[in-house]
PDB file of C-alpha atoms in Angstrom:
ATOM      1  CA  UNK U  14       0.037   0.096  -0.176  1.00  0.00           C
ATOM      2  CA  UNK U  15       1.409   3.458  -0.852  1.00  0.00           C
ATOM      3  CA  UNK U  16       1.808   6.072   1.887  1.00  0.00           C
ATOM      4  CA  UNK U  17      -0.398   8.343   0.284  1.00  0.00           C
ATOM      5  CA  UNK U  18      -2.997   7.702  -2.269  1.00  0.00           C
ATOM      6  CA  UNK U  19      -5.318   9.583  -4.215  1.00  0.00           C
ATOM      7  CA  UNK U  20      -8.051   8.627  -7.086  1.00  0.00           C
ATOM      8  CA  UNK U  21      -6.402   9.389 -10.310  1.00  0.00           C
ATOM      9  CA  UNK U  22      -9.458  10.316 -12.188  1.00  0.00           C
ATOM     10  CA  UNK U  23      -9.835  11.812 -14.560  1.00  0.00           C
ATOM     11  CA  UNK U  24     -12.613  13.762 -13.134  1.00  0.00           C
ATOM     12  CA  UNK U  25     -14.656  15.309 -16.022  1.00  0.00           C
ATOM     13  CA  UNK U  26     -17.107  17.729 -14.678  1.00  0.00           C
ATOM     14  CA  UNK U  27     -19.433  20.672 -16.203  1.00  0.00           C
ATOM     15  CA  UNK U  28     -18.561  24.596 -15.369  1.00  0.00           C
ATOM     16  CA  UNK U  29     -20.464  25.368 -11.886  1.00  0.00           C
ATOM     17  CA  UNK U  30     -20.021  22.014 -10.725  1.00  0.00           C
ATOM     18  CA  UNK U  31     -18.995  21.144  -7.387  1.00  0.00           C
ATOM     19  CA  UNK U  32     -16.041  18.160  -7.191  1.00  0.00           C
ATOM     20  CA  UNK U  33     -14.391  16.675  -4.416  1.00  0.00           C
ATOM     21  CA  UNK U  34     -11.156  14.930  -4.071  1.00  0.00           C
ATOM     22  CA  UNK U  35     -10.126  12.664  -1.342  1.00  0.00           C
ATOM     23  CA  UNK U  36      -6.405  11.850  -0.236  1.00  0.00           C
ATOM     24  CA  UNK U  37      -5.587   8.849   2.136  1.00  0.00           C
ATOM     25  CA  UNK U  38      -2.361   8.676   4.034  1.00  0.00           C
ATOM     26  CA  UNK U  39      -0.798   5.476   6.208  1.00  0.00           C
ATOM     27  CA  UNK U  40       1.418   6.963   8.770  1.00  0.00           C
ATOM     28  CA  UNK U  41      -0.848   7.950  11.631  1.00  0.00           C
ATOM     29  CA  UNK U  42       1.806  10.197  12.852  1.00  0.00           C
ATOM     30  CA  UNK U  43       1.545  12.616  10.042  1.00  0.00           C
ATOM     31  CA  UNK U  44       1.330  16.247  11.193  1.00  0.00           C
ATOM     32  CA  UNK U  45       1.004  18.645   7.975  1.00  0.00           C
ATOM     33  CA  UNK U  46      -1.053  18.373   4.811  1.00  0.00           C
ATOM     34  CA  UNK U  47      -1.396  20.477   1.903  1.00  0.00           C
ATOM     35  CA  UNK U  48      -2.893  20.505  -1.563  1.00  0.00           C
ATOM     36  CA  UNK U  49      -0.908  21.579  -4.843  1.00  0.00           C
ATOM     37  CA  UNK U  50      -2.034  22.358  -8.218  1.00  0.00           C
ATOM     38  CA  UNK U  51       0.091  21.154 -11.418  1.00  0.00           C
ATOM     39  CA  UNK U  52      -0.579  22.362 -14.866  1.00  0.00           C
ATOM     40  CA  UNK U  53       0.421  20.150 -17.533  1.00  0.00           C
ATOM     41  CA  UNK U  54       4.199  20.155 -17.972  1.00  0.00           C
ATOM     42  CA  UNK U  55       4.840  23.156 -15.013  1.00  0.00           C
ATOM     43  CA  UNK U  56       5.865  22.794 -11.489  1.00  0.00           C
ATOM     44  CA  UNK U  57       3.390  22.267  -8.644  1.00  0.00           C
ATOM     45  CA  UNK U  58       2.123  25.291  -6.982  1.00  0.00           C
ATOM     46  CA  UNK U  59       1.007  25.563  -3.298  1.00  0.00           C
ATOM     47  CA  UNK U  60      -3.308  25.737  -3.451  1.00  0.00           C
ATOM     48  CA  UNK U  61      -3.930  25.306   0.560  1.00  0.00           C
ATOM     49  CA  UNK U  62      -2.490  24.219   3.818  1.00  0.00           C
ATOM     50  CA  UNK U  63      -4.802  21.685   5.632  1.00  0.00           C
ATOM     51  CA  UNK U  64      -5.429  22.964   9.145  1.00  0.00           C
ATOM     52  CA  UNK U  65      -7.320  20.791  11.677  1.00  0.00           C
ATOM     53  CA  UNK U  66     -10.216  22.727  11.658  1.00  0.00           C
ATOM     54  CA  UNK U  67     -10.447  22.814   8.138  1.00  0.00           C
ATOM     55  CA  UNK U  68     -10.213  25.951   5.793  1.00  0.00           C
ATOM     56  CA  UNK U  69     -11.729  27.737   3.144  1.00  0.00           C
ATOM     57  CA  UNK U  70     -10.240  29.990   0.513  1.00  0.00           C
ATOM     58  CA  UNK U  71     -12.817  31.442  -1.834  1.00  0.00           C
ATOM     59  CA  UNK U  72     -14.207  28.450  -3.916  1.00  0.00           C
ATOM     60  CA  UNK U  73     -11.903  25.991  -2.110  1.00  0.00           C
ATOM     61  CA  UNK U  74     -12.344  23.950   1.069  1.00  0.00           C
ATOM     62  CA  UNK U  75      -9.907  21.717   2.619  1.00  0.00           C
ATOM     63  CA  UNK U  76     -10.583  19.422   5.568  1.00  0.00           C
ATOM     64  CA  UNK U  77      -8.568  16.775   7.743  1.00  0.00           C
ATOM     65  CA  UNK U  78     -10.149  13.765   8.992  1.00  0.00           C
ATOM     66  CA  UNK U  79      -7.591  12.205  11.345  1.00  0.00           C
ATOM     67  CA  UNK U  80      -9.746   9.518  12.619  1.00  0.00           C
ATOM     68  CA  UNK U  81     -10.043   7.966   8.884  1.00  0.00           C
ATOM     69  CA  UNK U  82      -6.818   9.421   7.818  1.00  0.00           C
ATOM     70  CA  UNK U  83      -7.509  11.272   4.708  1.00  0.00           C
ATOM     71  CA  UNK U  84      -7.710  14.925   3.644  1.00  0.00           C
ATOM     72  CA  UNK U  85     -10.072  16.332   1.190  1.00  0.00           C
ATOM     73  CA  UNK U  86     -10.495  19.220  -1.143  1.00  0.00           C
ATOM     74  CA  UNK U  87     -13.839  20.405  -2.095  1.00  0.00           C
ATOM     75  CA  UNK U  88     -14.108  22.691  -5.046  1.00  0.00           C
ATOM     76  CA  UNK U  89     -17.659  24.547  -5.441  1.00  0.00           C
ATOM     77  CA  UNK U  90     -18.672  26.385  -8.931  1.00  0.00           C
ATOM     78  CA  UNK U  91     -15.871  24.815 -10.908  1.00  0.00           C
ATOM     79  CA  UNK U  92     -14.331  27.142 -13.852  1.00  0.00           C
ATOM     80  CA  UNK U  93     -12.533  26.200 -16.914  1.00  0.00           C
ATOM     81  CA  UNK U  94      -9.280  27.532 -15.400  1.00  0.00           C
ATOM     82  CA  UNK U  95      -9.434  24.810 -12.568  1.00  0.00           C
ATOM     83  CA  UNK U  96      -8.343  22.074 -14.927  1.00  0.00           C
ATOM     84  CA  UNK U  97      -5.275  20.765 -13.809  1.00  0.00           C
ATOM     85  CA  UNK U  98      -4.140  17.859 -11.628  1.00  0.00           C
ATOM     86  CA  UNK U  99      -4.302  18.368  -7.852  1.00  0.00           C
ATOM     87  CA  UNK U 100      -1.623  16.546  -5.734  1.00  0.00           C
ATOM     88  CA  UNK U 101      -1.848  16.313  -1.846  1.00  0.00           C
ATOM     89  CA  UNK U 102       1.422  16.073  -0.040  1.00  0.00           C
ATOM     90  CA  UNK U 103       1.625  14.573   3.760  1.00  0.00           C
ATOM     91  CA  UNK U 104       4.575  15.251   6.010  1.00  0.00           C
ATOM     92  CA  UNK U 105       5.398  13.000   8.910  1.00  0.00           C
ATOM     93  CA  UNK U 106       6.003  14.469  12.637  1.00  0.00           C
ATOM     94  CA  UNK U 107       8.726  12.012  12.828  1.00  0.00           C
ATOM     95  CA  UNK U 108      10.789  13.567  10.074  1.00  0.00           C
ATOM     96  CA  UNK U 109       9.652  16.883   8.745  1.00  0.00           C
ATOM     97  CA  UNK U 110      12.056  17.044   5.518  1.00  0.00           C
ATOM     98  CA  UNK U 111      10.588  13.711   4.223  1.00  0.00           C
ATOM     99  CA  UNK U 112       7.240  14.771   2.604  1.00  0.00           C
ATOM    100  CA  UNK U 113       5.313  12.523   0.337  1.00  0.00           C
ATOM    101  CA  UNK U 114       3.208  13.400  -2.759  1.00  0.00           C
ATOM    102  CA  UNK U 115       0.266  11.708  -3.929  1.00  0.00           C
ATOM    103  CA  UNK U 116       0.176  10.706  -7.636  1.00  0.00           C
ATOM    104  CA  UNK U 117      -2.332  13.379  -8.248  1.00  0.00           C
ATOM    105  CA  UNK U 118      -5.968  13.576  -9.404  1.00  0.00           C
ATOM    106  CA  UNK U 119      -6.647  14.878 -12.835  1.00  0.00           C
ATOM    107  CA  UNK U 120      -9.558  17.574 -13.050  1.00  0.00           C
ATOM    108  CA  UNK U 121     -11.291  18.582 -16.342  1.00  0.00           C
ATOM    109  CA  UNK U 122     -13.787  21.101 -16.453  1.00  0.00           C
ATOM    110  CA  UNK U 123     -15.886  21.388 -19.431  1.00  0.00           C
ATOM    111  CA  UNK U 124     -18.038  24.253 -21.039  1.00  0.00           C
TER     112      UNK U 124
ATOM    113  CA  UNK R  12      11.612  39.164  -7.225  1.00  0.00           C
ATOM    114  CA  UNK R  13      12.145  36.446  -4.803  1.00  0.00           C
ATOM    115  CA  UNK R  14      11.765  32.780  -6.023  1.00  0.00           C
ATOM    116  CA  UNK R  15      13.759  29.655  -6.902  1.00  0.00           C
ATOM    117  CA  UNK R  16      15.170  29.256 -10.197  1.00  0.00           C
ATOM    118  CA  UNK R  17      16.434  26.260 -12.049  1.00  0.00           C
ATOM    119  CA  UNK R  18      18.902  25.952 -15.022  1.00  0.00           C
ATOM    120  CA  UNK R  19      18.531  24.939 -17.874  1.00  0.00           C
ATOM    121  CA  UNK R  20      14.901  24.292 -18.532  1.00  0.00           C
ATOM    122  CA  UNK R  21      15.856  21.445 -21.126  1.00  0.00           C
ATOM    123  CA  UNK R  22      19.062  19.053 -20.888  1.00  0.00           C
ATOM    124  CA  UNK R  23      20.397  16.558 -23.196  1.00  0.00           C
ATOM    125  CA  UNK R  24      22.944  14.285 -22.353  1.00  0.00           C
ATOM    126  CA  UNK R  25      24.530  10.882 -23.580  1.00  0.00           C
ATOM    127  CA  UNK R  26      24.384   8.004 -21.479  1.00  0.00           C
ATOM    128  CA  UNK R  27      27.374   7.361 -19.152  1.00  0.00           C
ATOM    129  CA  UNK R  28      27.864  11.016 -18.744  1.00  0.00           C
ATOM    130  CA  UNK R  29      27.032  12.744 -15.047  1.00  0.00           C
ATOM    131  CA  UNK R  30      25.258  15.880 -15.277  1.00  0.00           C
ATOM    132  CA  UNK R  31      24.690  18.403 -12.654  1.00  0.00           C
ATOM    133  CA  UNK R  32      21.292  20.497 -12.257  1.00  0.00           C
ATOM    134  CA  UNK R  33      21.388  24.135 -10.598  1.00  0.00           C
ATOM    135  CA  UNK R  34      18.683  25.302  -7.984  1.00  0.00           C
ATOM    136  CA  UNK R  35      19.027  28.588  -6.414  1.00  0.00           C
ATOM    137  CA  UNK R  36      16.561  30.379  -3.981  1.00  0.00           C
ATOM    138  CA  UNK R  37      16.883  33.965  -3.013  1.00  0.00           C
ATOM    139  CA  UNK R  38      13.971  33.357  -0.544  1.00  0.00           C
ATOM    140  CA  UNK R  39      16.007  32.755   2.561  1.00  0.00           C
ATOM    141  CA  UNK R  40      14.354  29.341   3.016  1.00  0.00           C
ATOM    142  CA  UNK R  41      16.155  27.026   5.358  1.00  0.00           C
ATOM    143  CA  UNK R  42      14.953  23.946   3.521  1.00  0.00           C
ATOM    144  CA  UNK R  43      15.459  22.595  -0.095  1.00  0.00           C
ATOM    145  CA  UNK R  44      14.262  19.552  -1.774  1.00  0.00           C
ATOM    146  CA  UNK R  45      14.892  17.432  -4.985  1.00  0.00           C
ATOM    147  CA  UNK R  46      12.151  15.674  -6.714  1.00  0.00           C
ATOM    148  CA  UNK R  47      11.852  13.700  -9.780  1.00  0.00           C
ATOM    149  CA  UNK R  48       8.668  13.249 -11.682  1.00  0.00           C
ATOM    150  CA  UNK R  49       8.062  10.575 -14.242  1.00  0.00           C
ATOM    151  CA  UNK R  50       4.967  11.010 -17.091  1.00  0.00           C
ATOM    152  CA  UNK R  51       1.487  10.344 -15.293  1.00  0.00           C
ATOM    153  CA  UNK R  52       3.103  10.174 -11.789  1.00  0.00           C
ATOM    154  CA  UNK R  53       3.245  12.159  -8.861  1.00  0.00           C
ATOM    155  CA  UNK R  54       6.849  13.620  -7.232  1.00  0.00           C
ATOM    156  CA  UNK R  55       9.188  11.343  -5.780  1.00  0.00           C
ATOM    157  CA  UNK R  56      11.853  12.816  -3.245  1.00  0.00           C
ATOM    158  CA  UNK R  57      15.387  12.385  -4.137  1.00  0.00           C
ATOM    159  CA  UNK R  58      17.402  14.458  -1.371  1.00  0.00           C
ATOM    160  CA  UNK R  59      16.454  17.172   1.137  1.00  0.00           C
ATOM    161  CA  UNK R  60      18.159  19.371   2.975  1.00  0.00           C
ATOM    162  CA  UNK R  61      16.842  21.065   5.966  1.00  0.00           C
ATOM    163  CA  UNK R  62      20.156  23.117   7.071  1.00  0.00           C
ATOM    164  CA  UNK R  63      23.231  24.460   5.308  1.00  0.00           C
ATOM    165  CA  UNK R  64      26.038  21.428   5.348  1.00  0.00           C
ATOM    166  CA  UNK R  65      23.366  18.766   5.992  1.00  0.00           C
ATOM    167  CA  UNK R  66      21.368  17.060   3.811  1.00  0.00           C
ATOM    168  CA  UNK R  67      19.389  13.595   3.889  1.00  0.00           C
ATOM    169  CA  UNK R  68      18.525  10.744   1.149  1.00  0.00           C
ATOM    170  CA  UNK R  69      14.717  10.892   0.454  1.00  0.00           C
ATOM    171  CA  UNK R  70      13.137   7.505  -1.330  1.00  0.00           C
ATOM    172  CA  UNK R  71      15.092   7.534  -4.559  1.00  0.00           C
ATOM    173  CA  UNK R  72      18.639   8.843  -3.773  1.00  0.00           C
ATOM    174  CA  UNK R  73      20.391   5.933  -5.710  1.00  0.00           C
ATOM    175  CA  UNK R  74      22.460   7.455  -8.509  1.00  0.00           C
ATOM    176  CA  UNK R  75      22.203  11.013  -7.406  1.00  0.00           C
ATOM    177  CA  UNK R  76      24.514  13.140  -5.365  1.00  0.00           C
ATOM    178  CA  UNK R  77      23.697  16.702  -3.826  1.00  0.00           C
ATOM    179  CA  UNK R  78      25.640  19.292  -1.916  1.00  0.00           C
ATOM    180  CA  UNK R  79      24.394  22.164   0.226  1.00  0.00           C
ATOM    181  CA  UNK R  80      27.559  24.727   0.665  1.00  0.00           C
ATOM    182  CA  UNK R  81      25.496  27.741   0.670  1.00  0.00           C
ATOM    183  CA  UNK R  82      21.972  28.550   1.953  1.00  0.00           C
ATOM    184  CA  UNK R  83      20.576  29.499  -1.244  1.00  0.00           C
ATOM    185  CA  UNK R  84      22.018  26.750  -3.593  1.00  0.00           C
ATOM    186  CA  UNK R  85      21.294  23.394  -3.842  1.00  0.00           C
ATOM    187  CA  UNK R  86      22.475  21.456  -6.834  1.00  0.00           C
ATOM    188  CA  UNK R  87      21.921  17.691  -8.009  1.00  0.00           C
ATOM    189  CA  UNK R  88      24.083  15.707  -9.889  1.00  0.00           C
ATOM    190  CA  UNK R  89      22.608  12.886 -11.817  1.00  0.00           C
ATOM    191  CA  UNK R  90      25.632  10.224 -11.916  1.00  0.00           C
ATOM    192  CA  UNK R  91      26.245   7.709 -14.596  1.00  0.00           C
ATOM    193  CA  UNK R  92      24.927   4.735 -11.966  1.00  0.00           C
ATOM    194  CA  UNK R  93      21.312   6.393 -12.303  1.00  0.00           C
ATOM    195  CA  UNK R  94      19.486   3.644 -14.769  1.00  0.00           C
ATOM    196  CA  UNK R  95      16.964   5.614 -15.685  1.00  0.00           C
ATOM    197  CA  UNK R  96      17.904   9.303 -15.417  1.00  0.00           C
ATOM    198  CA  UNK R  97      15.303  10.713 -18.186  1.00  0.00           C
ATOM    199  CA  UNK R  98      12.723  13.037 -16.263  1.00  0.00           C
ATOM    200  CA  UNK R  99      11.298  16.069 -14.922  1.00  0.00           C
ATOM    201  CA  UNK R 100      13.657  17.189 -12.027  1.00  0.00           C
ATOM    202  CA  UNK R 101      11.916  19.763  -9.525  1.00  0.00           C
ATOM    203  CA  UNK R 102      13.784  21.495  -7.121  1.00  0.00           C
ATOM    204  CA  UNK R 103      11.823  23.453  -4.166  1.00  0.00           C
ATOM    205  CA  UNK R 104      12.466  25.001  -0.938  1.00  0.00           C
ATOM    206  CA  UNK R 105      10.627  26.042   2.425  1.00  0.00           C
ATOM    207  CA  UNK R 106      11.000  28.072   5.296  1.00  0.00           C
ATOM    208  CA  UNK R 107      11.730  25.851   7.540  1.00  0.00           C
ATOM    209  CA  UNK R 108      11.816  28.037  10.417  1.00  0.00           C
ATOM    210  CA  UNK R 109       8.819  26.698  12.811  1.00  0.00           C
ATOM    211  CA  UNK R 110       5.180  26.885  12.627  1.00  0.00           C
ATOM    212  CA  UNK R 111       2.466  25.570   9.973  1.00  0.00           C
ATOM    213  CA  UNK R 112       4.252  27.581   7.348  1.00  0.00           C
ATOM    214  CA  UNK R 113       7.575  26.149   7.579  1.00  0.00           C
ATOM    215  CA  UNK R 114       6.698  23.069   5.297  1.00  0.00           C
ATOM    216  CA  UNK R 115       4.989  24.832   2.742  1.00  0.00           C
ATOM    217  CA  UNK R 116       7.059  24.103  -0.479  1.00  0.00           C
ATOM    218  CA  UNK R 117       7.703  26.273  -3.511  1.00  0.00           C
ATOM    219  CA  UNK R 118       8.843  24.949  -6.529  1.00  0.00           C
ATOM    220  CA  UNK R 119      11.438  25.995  -9.136  1.00  0.00           C
ATOM    221  CA  UNK R 120      10.090  25.572 -12.955  1.00  0.00           C
ATOM    222  CA  UNK R 121      12.005  22.120 -13.427  1.00  0.00           C
ATOM    223  CA  UNK R 122      14.649  20.900 -15.858  1.00  0.00           C
ATOM    224  CA  UNK R 123      13.679  18.084 -18.116  1.00  0.00           C
ATOM    225  CA  UNK R 124      16.709  15.992 -18.579  1.00  0.00           C
ATOM    226  CA  UNK R 125      16.725  13.664 -21.398  1.00  0.00           C
ATOM    227  CA  UNK R 126      19.629  11.236 -21.429  1.00  0.00           C
ATOM    228  CA  UNK R 127      20.041   8.795 -24.817  1.00  0.00           C
TER     229      UNK R 127
END
């Protein structure tokens, strides 16, 4: 089993739809969690940190469920420009430098 | 402008040659990282450094070497021992100073290495 797992998709949704991605992790001692966005053939860009209490940034909401060991990303009112691959990152509290990325979930928003 | 630079953007080498990829940051970040990404896959950690003059192996360090002699620089050498070196190489840095934002990583534009 991989340390961090994501549904690869692709998720194909119409504009205006709400879409959610999950990311499960196996190390219960993980302490920090992030979502990144990666456009085709570009570097990943930080989208959101995932706080214990959950957090929201405009149309994006990130949540952490420690009991079930997953984080989620919800995108409301999808735009064409949201089309990208979304990567989750998990960092253990035993070694903060050794982050693990998921393989990513691909989202395509269609007109 | 603050940021991370990687050069060159594209690099072509013959099999059997060592090649060094450059990574420089002017964000005053303590921690720096090297990742490899293969088509359709996520990022895999090669090496990371949390402080100058110190670095640790990541998940796929075999065939690679790094140095961290200066805070702003973290070059990666792909040696001839790396069996499948063709990939997209990404360098990142993070503040590493404590607090939640310590681990937020910021990436350079990457170097696409092709070895034939």
